[in-house]
PDB file of C-alpha atoms in Angstrom:
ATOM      1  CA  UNK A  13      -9.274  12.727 -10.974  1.00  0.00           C
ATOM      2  CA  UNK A  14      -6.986  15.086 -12.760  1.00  0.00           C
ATOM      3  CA  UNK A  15      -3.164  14.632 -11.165  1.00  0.00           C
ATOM      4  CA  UNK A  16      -1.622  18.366 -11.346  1.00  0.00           C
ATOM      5  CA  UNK A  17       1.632  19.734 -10.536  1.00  0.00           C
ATOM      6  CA  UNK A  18       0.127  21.126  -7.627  1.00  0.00           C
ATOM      7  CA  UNK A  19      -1.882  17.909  -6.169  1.00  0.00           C
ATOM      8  CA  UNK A  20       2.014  16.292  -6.910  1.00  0.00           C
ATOM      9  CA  UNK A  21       3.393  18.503  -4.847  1.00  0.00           C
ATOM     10  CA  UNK A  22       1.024  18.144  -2.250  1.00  0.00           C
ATOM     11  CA  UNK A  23       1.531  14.318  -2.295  1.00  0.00           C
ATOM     12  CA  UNK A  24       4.924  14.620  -1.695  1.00  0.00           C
ATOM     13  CA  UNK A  25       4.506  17.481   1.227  1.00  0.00           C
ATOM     14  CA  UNK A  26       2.517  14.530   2.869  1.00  0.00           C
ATOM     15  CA  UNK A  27       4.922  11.497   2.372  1.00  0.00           C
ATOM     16  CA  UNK A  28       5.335   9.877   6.042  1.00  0.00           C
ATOM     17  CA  UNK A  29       8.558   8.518   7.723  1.00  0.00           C
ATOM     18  CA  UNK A  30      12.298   9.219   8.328  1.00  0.00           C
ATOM     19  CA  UNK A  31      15.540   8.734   5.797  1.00  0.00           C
ATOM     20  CA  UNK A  32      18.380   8.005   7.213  1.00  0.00           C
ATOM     21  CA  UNK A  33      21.706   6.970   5.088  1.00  0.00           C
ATOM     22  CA  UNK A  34      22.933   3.814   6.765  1.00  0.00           C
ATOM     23  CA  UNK A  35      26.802   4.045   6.119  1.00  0.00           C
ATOM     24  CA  UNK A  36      27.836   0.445   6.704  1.00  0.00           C
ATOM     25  CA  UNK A  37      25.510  -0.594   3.652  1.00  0.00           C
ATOM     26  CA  UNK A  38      25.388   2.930   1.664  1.00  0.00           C
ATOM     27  CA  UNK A  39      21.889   3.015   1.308  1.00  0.00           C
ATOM     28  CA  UNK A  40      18.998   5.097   2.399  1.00  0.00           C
ATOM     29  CA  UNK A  41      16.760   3.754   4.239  1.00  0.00           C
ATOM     30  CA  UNK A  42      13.058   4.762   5.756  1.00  0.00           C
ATOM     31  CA  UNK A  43      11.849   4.324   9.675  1.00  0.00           C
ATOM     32  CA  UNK A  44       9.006   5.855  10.800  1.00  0.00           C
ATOM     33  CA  UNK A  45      10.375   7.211  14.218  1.00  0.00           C
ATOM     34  CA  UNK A  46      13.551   9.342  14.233  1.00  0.00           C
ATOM     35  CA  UNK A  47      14.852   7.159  17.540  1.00  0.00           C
ATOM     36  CA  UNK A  48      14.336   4.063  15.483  1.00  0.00           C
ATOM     37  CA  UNK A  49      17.845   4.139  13.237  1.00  0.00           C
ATOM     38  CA  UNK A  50      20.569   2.296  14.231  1.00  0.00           C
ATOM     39  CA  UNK A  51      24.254   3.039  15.212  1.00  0.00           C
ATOM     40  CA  UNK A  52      25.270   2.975  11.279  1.00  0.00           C
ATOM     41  CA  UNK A  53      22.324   5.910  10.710  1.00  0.00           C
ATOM     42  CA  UNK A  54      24.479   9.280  11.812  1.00  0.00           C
ATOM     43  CA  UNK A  55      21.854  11.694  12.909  1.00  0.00           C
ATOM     44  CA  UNK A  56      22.447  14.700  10.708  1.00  0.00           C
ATOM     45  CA  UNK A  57      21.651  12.072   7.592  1.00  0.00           C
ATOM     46  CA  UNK A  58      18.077  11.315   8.930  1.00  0.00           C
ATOM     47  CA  UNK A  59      15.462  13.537   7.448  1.00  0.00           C
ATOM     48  CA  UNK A  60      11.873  13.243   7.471  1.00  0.00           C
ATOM     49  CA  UNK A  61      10.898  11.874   3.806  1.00  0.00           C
ATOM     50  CA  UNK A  62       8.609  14.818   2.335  1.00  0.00           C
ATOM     51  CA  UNK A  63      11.881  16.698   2.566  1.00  0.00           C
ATOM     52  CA  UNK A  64      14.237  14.073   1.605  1.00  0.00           C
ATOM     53  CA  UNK A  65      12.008  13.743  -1.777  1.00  0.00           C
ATOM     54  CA  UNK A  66      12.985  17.578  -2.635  1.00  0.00           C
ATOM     55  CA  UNK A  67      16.665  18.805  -3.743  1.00  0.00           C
ATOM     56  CA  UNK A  68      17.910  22.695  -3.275  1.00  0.00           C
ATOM     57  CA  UNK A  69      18.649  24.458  -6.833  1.00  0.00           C
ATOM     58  CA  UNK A  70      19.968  28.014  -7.185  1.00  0.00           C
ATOM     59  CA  UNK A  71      18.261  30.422  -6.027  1.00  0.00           C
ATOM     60  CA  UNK A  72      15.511  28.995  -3.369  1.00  0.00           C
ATOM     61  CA  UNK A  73      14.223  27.180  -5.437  1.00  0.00           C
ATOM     62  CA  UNK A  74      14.069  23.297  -5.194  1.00  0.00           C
ATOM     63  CA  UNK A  75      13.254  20.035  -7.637  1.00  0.00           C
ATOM     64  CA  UNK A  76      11.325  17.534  -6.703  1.00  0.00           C
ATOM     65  CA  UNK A  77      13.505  14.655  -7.768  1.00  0.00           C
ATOM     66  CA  UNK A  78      12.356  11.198  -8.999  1.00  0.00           C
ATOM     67  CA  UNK A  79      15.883   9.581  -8.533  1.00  0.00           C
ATOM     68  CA  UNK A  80      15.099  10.233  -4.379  1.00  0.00           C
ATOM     69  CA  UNK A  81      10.925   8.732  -4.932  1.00  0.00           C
ATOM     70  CA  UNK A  82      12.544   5.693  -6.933  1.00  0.00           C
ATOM     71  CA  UNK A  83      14.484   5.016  -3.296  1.00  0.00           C
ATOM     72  CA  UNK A  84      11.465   5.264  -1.741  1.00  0.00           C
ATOM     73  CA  UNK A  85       9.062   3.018  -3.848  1.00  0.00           C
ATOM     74  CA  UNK A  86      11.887   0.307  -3.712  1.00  0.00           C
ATOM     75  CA  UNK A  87      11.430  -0.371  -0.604  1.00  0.00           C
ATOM     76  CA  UNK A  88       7.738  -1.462  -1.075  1.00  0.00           C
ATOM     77  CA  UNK A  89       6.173   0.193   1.415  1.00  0.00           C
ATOM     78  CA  UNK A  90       3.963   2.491  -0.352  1.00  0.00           C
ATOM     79  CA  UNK A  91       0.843   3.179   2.257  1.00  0.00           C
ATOM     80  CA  UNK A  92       3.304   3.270   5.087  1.00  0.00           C
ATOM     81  CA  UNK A  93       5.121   5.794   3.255  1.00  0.00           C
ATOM     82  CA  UNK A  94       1.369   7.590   1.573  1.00  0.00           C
ATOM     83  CA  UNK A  95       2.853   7.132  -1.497  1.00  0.00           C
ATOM     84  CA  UNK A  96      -0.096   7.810  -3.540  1.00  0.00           C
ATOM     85  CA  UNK A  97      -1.042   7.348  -7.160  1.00  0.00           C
ATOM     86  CA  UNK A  98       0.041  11.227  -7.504  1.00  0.00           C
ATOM     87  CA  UNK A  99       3.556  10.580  -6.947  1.00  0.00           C
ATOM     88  CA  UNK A 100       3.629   7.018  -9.169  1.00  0.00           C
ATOM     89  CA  UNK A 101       2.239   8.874 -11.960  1.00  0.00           C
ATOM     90  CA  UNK A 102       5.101  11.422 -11.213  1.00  0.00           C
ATOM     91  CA  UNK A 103       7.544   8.550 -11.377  1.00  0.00           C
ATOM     92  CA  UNK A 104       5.685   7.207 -14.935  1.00  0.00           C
ATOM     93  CA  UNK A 105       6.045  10.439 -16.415  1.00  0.00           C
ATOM     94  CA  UNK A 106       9.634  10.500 -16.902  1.00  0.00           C
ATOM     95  CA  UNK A 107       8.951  12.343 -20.691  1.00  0.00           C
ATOM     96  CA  UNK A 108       7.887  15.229 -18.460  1.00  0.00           C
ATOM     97  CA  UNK A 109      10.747  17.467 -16.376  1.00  0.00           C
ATOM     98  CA  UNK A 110      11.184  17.261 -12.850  1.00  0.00           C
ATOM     99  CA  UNK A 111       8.735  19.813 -11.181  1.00  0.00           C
ATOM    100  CA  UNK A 112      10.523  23.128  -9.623  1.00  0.00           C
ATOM    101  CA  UNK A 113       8.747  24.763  -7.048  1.00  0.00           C
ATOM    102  CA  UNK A 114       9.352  27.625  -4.745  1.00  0.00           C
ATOM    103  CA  UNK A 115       8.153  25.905  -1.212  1.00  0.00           C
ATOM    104  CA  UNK A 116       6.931  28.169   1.494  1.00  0.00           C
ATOM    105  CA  UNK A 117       5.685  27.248   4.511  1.00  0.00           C
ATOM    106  CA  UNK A 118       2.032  28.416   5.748  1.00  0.00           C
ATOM    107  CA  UNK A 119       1.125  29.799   8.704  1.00  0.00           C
ATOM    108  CA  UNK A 120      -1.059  27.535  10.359  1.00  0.00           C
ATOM    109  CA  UNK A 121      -4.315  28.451  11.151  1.00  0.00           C
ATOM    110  CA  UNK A 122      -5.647  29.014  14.565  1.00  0.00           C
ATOM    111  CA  UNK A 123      -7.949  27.100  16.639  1.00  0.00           C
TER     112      UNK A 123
END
């Protein structure tokens, strides 16, 4: 299987889960139901994690960062998370830029 910018992209569209930034320790950390952060977890820091993974740059235009999908794979919970080989080989990569990518969202199709 040939891993493209695109099917990267896609991976990390389809990452599961919630970050929240847990104050009392400083780090992020992943839940997979918004309600199931704690006290130290403010609620404007919780994100779901395919957003958390991408970082605004000038002009709508955002990077997918691999500083944010290190936090993630240190917390070894990689099918929880569908972390796929896409992403890993993302992470490998690191002679390679970050991707940039104009995200849009589709309209859904009806059923």
């Amino acid at each position: 299987m040939s891993i493209t910018s695109a099917s990267i992209c896609a991976a990390a569209d389809a990452l599961q889960g919630f970050v929240g930034f847990n104050a009392k320790t400083g780090q992020y950390i992943v839940r997979f139901s918004e309600d199931s952060f704690g006290l130290d977890v403010p609620g404007e820091s919780i994100t779901p994690t395919s957003e958390f993974v991408w970082t605004p740059l000038p002009g709508g235009v955002m990077r997918l960062s691999r500083e944010r999908l290190q936090l993630l794979v240190a917390q070894n919970i990689d099918d929880r998370l569908h972390l796929g080989e896409a992403l890993h080989v993302y992470l490998r990569r690191s002679d390679l830029p970050e991707i940039s990518a104009e995200r849009r969202v589709l309209p859904r199709a009806s059923a």
